[in-house]
PDB file of C-alpha atoms in Angstrom:
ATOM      1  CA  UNK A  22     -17.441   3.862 -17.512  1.00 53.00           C
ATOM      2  CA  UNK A  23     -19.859   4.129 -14.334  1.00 63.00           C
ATOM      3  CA  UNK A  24     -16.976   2.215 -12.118  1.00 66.00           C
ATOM      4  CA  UNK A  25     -14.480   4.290 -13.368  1.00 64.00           C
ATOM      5  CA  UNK A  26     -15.997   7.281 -13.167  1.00 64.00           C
ATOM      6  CA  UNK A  27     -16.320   6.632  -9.009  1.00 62.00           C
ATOM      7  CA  UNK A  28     -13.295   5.513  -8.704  1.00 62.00           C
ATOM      8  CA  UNK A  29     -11.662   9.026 -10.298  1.00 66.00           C
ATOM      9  CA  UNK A  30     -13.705  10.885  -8.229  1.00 64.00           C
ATOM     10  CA  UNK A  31     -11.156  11.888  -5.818  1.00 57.00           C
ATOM     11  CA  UNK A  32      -9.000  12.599  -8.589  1.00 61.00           C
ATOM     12  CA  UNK A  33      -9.487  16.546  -8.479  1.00 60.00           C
ATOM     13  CA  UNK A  34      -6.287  17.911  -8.030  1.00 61.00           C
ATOM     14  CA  UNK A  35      -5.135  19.450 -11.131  1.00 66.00           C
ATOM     15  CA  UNK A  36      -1.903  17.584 -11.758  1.00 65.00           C
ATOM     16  CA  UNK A  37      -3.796  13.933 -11.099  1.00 67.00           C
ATOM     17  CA  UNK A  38      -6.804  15.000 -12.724  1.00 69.00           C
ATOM     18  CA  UNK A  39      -4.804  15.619 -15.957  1.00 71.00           C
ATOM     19  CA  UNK A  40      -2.757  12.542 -15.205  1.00 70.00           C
ATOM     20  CA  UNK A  41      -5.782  10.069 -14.749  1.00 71.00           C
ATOM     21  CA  UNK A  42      -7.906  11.914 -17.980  1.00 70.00           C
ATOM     22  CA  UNK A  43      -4.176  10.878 -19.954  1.00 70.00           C
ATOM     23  CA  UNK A  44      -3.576   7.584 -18.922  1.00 69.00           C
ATOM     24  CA  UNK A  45      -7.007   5.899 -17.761  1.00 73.00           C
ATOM     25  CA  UNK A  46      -9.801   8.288 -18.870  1.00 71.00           C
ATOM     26  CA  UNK A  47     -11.522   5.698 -21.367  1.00 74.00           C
ATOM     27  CA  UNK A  48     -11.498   2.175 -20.889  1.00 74.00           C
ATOM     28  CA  UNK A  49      -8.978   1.573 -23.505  1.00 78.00           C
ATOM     29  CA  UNK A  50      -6.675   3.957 -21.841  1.00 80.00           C
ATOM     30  CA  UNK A  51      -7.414   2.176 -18.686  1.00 79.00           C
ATOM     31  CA  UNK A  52      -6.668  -1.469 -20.237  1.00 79.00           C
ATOM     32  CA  UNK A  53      -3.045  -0.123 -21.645  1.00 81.00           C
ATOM     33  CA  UNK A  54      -2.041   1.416 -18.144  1.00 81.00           C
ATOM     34  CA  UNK A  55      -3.518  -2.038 -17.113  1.00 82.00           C
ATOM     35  CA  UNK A  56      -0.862  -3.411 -18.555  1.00 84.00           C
ATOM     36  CA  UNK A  57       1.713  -1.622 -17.402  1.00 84.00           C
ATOM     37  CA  UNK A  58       0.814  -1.710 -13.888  1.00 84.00           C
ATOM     38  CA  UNK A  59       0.824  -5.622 -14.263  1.00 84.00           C
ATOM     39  CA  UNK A  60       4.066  -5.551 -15.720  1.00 87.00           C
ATOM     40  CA  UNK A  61       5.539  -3.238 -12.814  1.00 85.00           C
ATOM     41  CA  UNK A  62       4.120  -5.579 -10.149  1.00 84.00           C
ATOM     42  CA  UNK A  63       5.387  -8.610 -11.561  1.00 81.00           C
ATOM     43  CA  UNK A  64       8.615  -6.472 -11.984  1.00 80.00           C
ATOM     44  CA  UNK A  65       8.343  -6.437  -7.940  1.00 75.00           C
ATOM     45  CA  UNK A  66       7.577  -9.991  -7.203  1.00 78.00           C
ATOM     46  CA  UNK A  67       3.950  -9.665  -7.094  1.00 80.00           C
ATOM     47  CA  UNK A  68       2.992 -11.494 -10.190  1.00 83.00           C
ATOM     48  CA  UNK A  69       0.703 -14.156  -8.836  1.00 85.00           C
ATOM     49  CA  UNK A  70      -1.205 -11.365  -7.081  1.00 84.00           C
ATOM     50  CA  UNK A  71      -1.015  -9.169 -10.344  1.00 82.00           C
ATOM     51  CA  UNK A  72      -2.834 -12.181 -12.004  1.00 84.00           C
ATOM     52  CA  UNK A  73      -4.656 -12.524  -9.542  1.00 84.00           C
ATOM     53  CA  UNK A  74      -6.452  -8.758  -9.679  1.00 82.00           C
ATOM     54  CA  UNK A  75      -6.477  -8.690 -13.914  1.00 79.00           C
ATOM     55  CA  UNK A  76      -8.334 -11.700 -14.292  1.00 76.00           C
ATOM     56  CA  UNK A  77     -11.090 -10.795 -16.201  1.00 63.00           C
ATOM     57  CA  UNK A  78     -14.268 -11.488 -14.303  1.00 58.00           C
ATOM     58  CA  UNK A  79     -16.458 -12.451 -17.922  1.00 54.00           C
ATOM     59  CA  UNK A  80     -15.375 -14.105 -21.195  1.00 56.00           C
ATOM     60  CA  UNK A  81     -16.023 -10.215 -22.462  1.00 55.00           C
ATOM     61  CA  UNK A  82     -12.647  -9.144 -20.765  1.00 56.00           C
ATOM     62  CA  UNK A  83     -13.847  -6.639 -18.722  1.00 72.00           C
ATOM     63  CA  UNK A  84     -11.795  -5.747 -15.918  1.00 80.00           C
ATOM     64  CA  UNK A  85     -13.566  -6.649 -12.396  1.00 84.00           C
ATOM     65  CA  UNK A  86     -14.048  -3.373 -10.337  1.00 86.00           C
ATOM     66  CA  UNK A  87     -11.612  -4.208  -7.843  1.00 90.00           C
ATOM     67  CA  UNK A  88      -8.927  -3.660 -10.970  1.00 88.00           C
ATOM     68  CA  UNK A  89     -10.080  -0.828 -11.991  1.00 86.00           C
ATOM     69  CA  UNK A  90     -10.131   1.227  -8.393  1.00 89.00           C
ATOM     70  CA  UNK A  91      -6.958  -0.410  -7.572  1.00 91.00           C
ATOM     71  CA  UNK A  92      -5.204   1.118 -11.069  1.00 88.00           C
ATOM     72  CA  UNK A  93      -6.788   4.187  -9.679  1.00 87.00           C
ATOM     73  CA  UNK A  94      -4.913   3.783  -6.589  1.00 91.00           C
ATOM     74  CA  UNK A  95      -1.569   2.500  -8.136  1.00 89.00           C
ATOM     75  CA  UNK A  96      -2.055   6.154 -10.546  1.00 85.00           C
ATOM     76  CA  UNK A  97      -2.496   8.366  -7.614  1.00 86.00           C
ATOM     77  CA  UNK A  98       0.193   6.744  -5.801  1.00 90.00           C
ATOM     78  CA  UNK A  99       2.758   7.267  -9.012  1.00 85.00           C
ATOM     79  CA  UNK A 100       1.915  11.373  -8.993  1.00 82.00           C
ATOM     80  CA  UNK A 101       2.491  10.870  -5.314  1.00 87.00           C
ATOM     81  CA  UNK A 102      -1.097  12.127  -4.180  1.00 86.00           C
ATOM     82  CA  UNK A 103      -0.776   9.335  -1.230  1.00 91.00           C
ATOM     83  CA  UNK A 104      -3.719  10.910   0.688  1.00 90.00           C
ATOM     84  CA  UNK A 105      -6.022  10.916  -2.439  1.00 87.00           C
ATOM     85  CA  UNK A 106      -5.021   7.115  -3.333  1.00 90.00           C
ATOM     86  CA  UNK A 107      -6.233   6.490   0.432  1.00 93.00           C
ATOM     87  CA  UNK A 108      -9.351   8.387  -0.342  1.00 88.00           C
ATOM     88  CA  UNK A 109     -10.119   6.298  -2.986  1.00 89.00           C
ATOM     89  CA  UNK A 110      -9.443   3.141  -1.103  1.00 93.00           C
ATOM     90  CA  UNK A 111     -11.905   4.289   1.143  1.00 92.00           C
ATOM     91  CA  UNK A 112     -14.256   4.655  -1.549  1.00 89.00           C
ATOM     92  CA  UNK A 113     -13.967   1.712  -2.858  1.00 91.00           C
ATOM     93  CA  UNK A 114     -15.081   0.102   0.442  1.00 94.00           C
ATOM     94  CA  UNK A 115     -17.791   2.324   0.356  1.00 91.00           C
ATOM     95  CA  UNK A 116     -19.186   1.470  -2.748  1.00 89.00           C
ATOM     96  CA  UNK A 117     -19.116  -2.580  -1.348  1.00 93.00           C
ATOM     97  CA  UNK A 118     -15.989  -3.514  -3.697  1.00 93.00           C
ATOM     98  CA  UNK A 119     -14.181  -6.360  -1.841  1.00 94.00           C
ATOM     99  CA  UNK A 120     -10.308  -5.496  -2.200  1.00 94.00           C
ATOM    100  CA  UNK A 121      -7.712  -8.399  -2.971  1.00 92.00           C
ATOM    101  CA  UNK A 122      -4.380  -9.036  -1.562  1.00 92.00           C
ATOM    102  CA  UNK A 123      -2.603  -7.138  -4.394  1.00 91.00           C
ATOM    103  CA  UNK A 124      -4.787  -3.938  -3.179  1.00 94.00           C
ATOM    104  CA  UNK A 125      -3.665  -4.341   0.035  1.00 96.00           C
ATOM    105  CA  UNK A 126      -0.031  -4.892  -0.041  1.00 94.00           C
ATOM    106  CA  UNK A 127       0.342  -1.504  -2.487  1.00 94.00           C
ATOM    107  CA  UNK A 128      -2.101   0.312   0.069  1.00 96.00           C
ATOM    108  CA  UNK A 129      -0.323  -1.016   3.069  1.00 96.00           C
ATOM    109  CA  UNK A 130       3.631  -0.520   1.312  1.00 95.00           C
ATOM    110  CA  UNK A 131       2.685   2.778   0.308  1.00 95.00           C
ATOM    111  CA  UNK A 132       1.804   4.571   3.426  1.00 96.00           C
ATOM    112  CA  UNK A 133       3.902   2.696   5.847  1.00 94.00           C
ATOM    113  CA  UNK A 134       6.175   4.313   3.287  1.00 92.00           C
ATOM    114  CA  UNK A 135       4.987   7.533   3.268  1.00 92.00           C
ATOM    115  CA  UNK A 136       4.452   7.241   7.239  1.00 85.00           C
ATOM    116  CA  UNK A 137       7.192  10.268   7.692  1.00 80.00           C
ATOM    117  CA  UNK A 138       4.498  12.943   5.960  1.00 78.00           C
ATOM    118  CA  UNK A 139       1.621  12.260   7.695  1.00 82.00           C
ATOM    119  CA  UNK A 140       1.496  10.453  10.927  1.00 76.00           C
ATOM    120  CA  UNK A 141      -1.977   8.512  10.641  1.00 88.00           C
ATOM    121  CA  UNK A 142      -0.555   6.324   7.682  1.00 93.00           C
ATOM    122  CA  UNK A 143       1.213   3.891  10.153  1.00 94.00           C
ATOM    123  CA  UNK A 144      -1.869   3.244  11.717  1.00 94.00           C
ATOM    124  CA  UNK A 145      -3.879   2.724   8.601  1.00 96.00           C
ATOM    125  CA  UNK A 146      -0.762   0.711   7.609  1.00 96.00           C
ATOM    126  CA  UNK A 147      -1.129  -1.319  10.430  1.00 96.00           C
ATOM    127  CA  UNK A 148      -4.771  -1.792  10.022  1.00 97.00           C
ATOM    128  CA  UNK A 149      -4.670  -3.176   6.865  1.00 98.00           C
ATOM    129  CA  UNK A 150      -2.148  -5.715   7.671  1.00 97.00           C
ATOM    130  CA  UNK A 151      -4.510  -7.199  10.315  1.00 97.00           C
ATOM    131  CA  UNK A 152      -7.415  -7.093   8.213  1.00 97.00           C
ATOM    132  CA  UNK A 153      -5.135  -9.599   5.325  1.00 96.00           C
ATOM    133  CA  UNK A 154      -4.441 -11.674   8.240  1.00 97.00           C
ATOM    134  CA  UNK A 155      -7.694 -11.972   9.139  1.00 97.00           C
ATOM    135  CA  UNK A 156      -9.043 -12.671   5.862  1.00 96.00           C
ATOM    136  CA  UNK A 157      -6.406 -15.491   5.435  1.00 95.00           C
ATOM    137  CA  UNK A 158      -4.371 -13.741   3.216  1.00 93.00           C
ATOM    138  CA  UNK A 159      -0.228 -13.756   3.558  1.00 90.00           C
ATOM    139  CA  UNK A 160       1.063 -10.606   3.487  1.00 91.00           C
ATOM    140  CA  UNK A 161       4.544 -10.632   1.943  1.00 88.00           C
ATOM    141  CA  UNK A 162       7.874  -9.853   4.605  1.00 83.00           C
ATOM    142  CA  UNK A 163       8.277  -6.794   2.301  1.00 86.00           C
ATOM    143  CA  UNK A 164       4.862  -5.238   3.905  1.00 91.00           C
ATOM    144  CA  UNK A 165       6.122  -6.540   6.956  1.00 89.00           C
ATOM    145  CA  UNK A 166       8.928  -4.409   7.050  1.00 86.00           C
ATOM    146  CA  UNK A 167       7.638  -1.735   5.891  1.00 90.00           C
ATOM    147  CA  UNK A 168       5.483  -1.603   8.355  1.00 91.00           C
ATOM    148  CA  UNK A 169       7.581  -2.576  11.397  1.00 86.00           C
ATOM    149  CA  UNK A 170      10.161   0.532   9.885  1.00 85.00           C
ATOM    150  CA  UNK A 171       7.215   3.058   9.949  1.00 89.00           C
ATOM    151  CA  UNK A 172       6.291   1.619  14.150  1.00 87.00           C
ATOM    152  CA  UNK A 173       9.921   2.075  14.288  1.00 82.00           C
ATOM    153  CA  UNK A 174      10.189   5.553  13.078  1.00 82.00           C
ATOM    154  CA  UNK A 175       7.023   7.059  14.131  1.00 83.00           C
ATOM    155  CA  UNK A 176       6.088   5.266  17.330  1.00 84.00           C
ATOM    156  CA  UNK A 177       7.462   4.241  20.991  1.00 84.00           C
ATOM    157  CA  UNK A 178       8.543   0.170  21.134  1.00 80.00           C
ATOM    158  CA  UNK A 179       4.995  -0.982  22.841  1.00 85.00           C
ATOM    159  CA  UNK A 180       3.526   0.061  20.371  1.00 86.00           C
ATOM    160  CA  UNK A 181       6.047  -2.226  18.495  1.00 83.00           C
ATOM    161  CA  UNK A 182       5.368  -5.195  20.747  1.00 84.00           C
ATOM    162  CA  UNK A 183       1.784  -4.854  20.842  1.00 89.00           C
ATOM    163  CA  UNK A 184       1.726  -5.221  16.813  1.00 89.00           C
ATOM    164  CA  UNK A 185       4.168  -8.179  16.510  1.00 85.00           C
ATOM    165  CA  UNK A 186       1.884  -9.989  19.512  1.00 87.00           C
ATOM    166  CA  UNK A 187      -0.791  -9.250  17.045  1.00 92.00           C
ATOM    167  CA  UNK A 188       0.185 -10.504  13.764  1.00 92.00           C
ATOM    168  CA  UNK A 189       1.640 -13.958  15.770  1.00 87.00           C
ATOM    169  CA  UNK A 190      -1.495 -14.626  17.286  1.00 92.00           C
ATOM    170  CA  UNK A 191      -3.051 -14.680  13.715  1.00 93.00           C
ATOM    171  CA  UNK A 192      -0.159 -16.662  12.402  1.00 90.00           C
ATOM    172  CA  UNK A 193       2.038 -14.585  10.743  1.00 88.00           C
ATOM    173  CA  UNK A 194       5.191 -15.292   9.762  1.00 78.00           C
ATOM    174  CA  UNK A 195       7.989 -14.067   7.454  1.00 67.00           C
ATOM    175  CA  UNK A 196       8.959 -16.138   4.456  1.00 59.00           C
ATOM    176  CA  UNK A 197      12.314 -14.795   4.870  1.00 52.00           C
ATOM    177  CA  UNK A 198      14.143 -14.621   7.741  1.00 54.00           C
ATOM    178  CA  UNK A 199      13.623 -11.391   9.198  1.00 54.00           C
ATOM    179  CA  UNK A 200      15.852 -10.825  12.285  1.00 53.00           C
ATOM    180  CA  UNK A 201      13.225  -8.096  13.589  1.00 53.00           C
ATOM    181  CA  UNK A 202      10.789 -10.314  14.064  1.00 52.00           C
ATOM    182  CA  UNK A 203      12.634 -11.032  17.077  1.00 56.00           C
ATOM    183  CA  UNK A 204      11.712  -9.110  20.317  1.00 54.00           C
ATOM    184  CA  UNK A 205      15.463  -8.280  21.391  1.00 55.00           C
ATOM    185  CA  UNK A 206      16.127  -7.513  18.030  1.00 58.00           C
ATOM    186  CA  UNK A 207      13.199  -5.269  17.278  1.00 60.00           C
ATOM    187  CA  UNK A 208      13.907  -2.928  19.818  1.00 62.00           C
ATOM    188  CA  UNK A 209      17.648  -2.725  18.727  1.00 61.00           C
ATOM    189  CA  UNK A 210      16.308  -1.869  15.212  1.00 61.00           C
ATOM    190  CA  UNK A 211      13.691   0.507  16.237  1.00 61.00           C
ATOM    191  CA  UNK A 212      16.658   2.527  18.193  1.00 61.00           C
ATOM    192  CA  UNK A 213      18.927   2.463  15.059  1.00 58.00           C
ATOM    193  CA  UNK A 214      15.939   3.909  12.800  1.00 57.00           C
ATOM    194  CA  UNK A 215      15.272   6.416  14.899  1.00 58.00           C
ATOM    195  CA  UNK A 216      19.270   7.418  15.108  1.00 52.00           C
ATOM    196  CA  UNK A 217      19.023   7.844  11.029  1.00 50.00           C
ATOM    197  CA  UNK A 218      16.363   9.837  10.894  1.00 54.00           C
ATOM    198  CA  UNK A 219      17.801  12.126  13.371  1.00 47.00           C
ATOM    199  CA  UNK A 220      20.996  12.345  11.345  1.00 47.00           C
ATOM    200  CA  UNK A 221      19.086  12.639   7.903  1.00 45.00           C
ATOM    201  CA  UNK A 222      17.031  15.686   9.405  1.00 50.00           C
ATOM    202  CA  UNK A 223      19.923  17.404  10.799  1.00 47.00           C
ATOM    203  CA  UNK A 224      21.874  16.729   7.353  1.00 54.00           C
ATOM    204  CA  UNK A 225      18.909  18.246   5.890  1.00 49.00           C
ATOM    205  CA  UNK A 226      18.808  21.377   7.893  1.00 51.00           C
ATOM    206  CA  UNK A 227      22.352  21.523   7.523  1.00 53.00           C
ATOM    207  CA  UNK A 228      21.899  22.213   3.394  1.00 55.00           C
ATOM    208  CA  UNK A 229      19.181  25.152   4.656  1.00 53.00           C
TER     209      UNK A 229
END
């Protein structure tokens, strides 16, 4: 209970405290969300990495703790307390747990996401991608363009640039074919996200 216990510490907004004493507030609770987090990411293609974070680190069962702050995350992230999922992310480092590529790609999804509500995501976002690359992990296209969409939205095209020189130098490369990994294409993209979100905010002031 120790490791679960930190890892709900930044749980103290009402709502998510309620929500994480419900669903993981014992470690049996914990082990049946468990599940259904697993069963969600393999739902969204991640299922090697979902295996890869519940394997059990003794013939006891017992979750390693890199599962356990992780669910954390994934449950702060579902009552959409982004910043407080972050917080415990940051934690986690802090307390000298090592995360996994599954950690990563719903930290760095999630607030390239989330990148229109609070500006400081994308870089975080960004961060974290370099940090996979540099720990030779193979962040899926899906991060990628998740990323490159919150660059697009929320900053000018060098910054753009700068990240996709980045992430080739380290030897990144999209499993799919991504057209916007392409310079001349990028910057094309970038302009026609930015055009959206100009007409979705004017829509939206429009219903005011």
């Amino acid at each position: 209970m120790k490791v679960l216990k930190k890892a709900t510490k930044y749980c103290e907004d009402k709502d998510l405290k309620e929500m994480c004493d419900m669903n993981i507030g014992d470690y049996d609770s914990l082990n049946e969300y468990a599940i259904k987090v697993f069963d969600a990411m393999a739902n969204d293609t991640l299922a090697d990495e979902a295996k890869e974070l519940f394997k059990p680190r003794s013939e006891s069962a017992v979750l390693p703790d890199v599962a356990i702050y992780t669910i954390v995350i994934w449950a702060c992230i579902c009552s959409s307390k982004i910043k407080a999922a972050h917080n415990v992310y940051l934690y986690m480092i802090a307390n000298g747990v090592t995360p996994i590529s599954c950690t990563y790609i719903i930290l760095i999804n999630t607030l390239a996401n989330n990148s229109s509500s609070y500006v400081n995501f994308v870089r975080c976002a960004k961060k974290y991608f370099l940090e996979m690359l540099d720990k030779g992990m193979t962040p899926p296209s899906s991060s990628y363009m998740a990323v490159f969409k919150a660059i697009a939205r929320q900053e000018p095209v060098v910054k753009a640039k700068e990240f996709l020189e980045q992430i080739q130098a380290k030897g990144f490369s999209p499993k799919l074919d991504v057209p916007h990994f392409d310079v001349a294409y990028m910057e094309e993209a970038m302009k026609a996200l930015k055009m959206a979100d100009v007409l979705i905010n004017a829509k939206k002031l429009q219903k005011l």
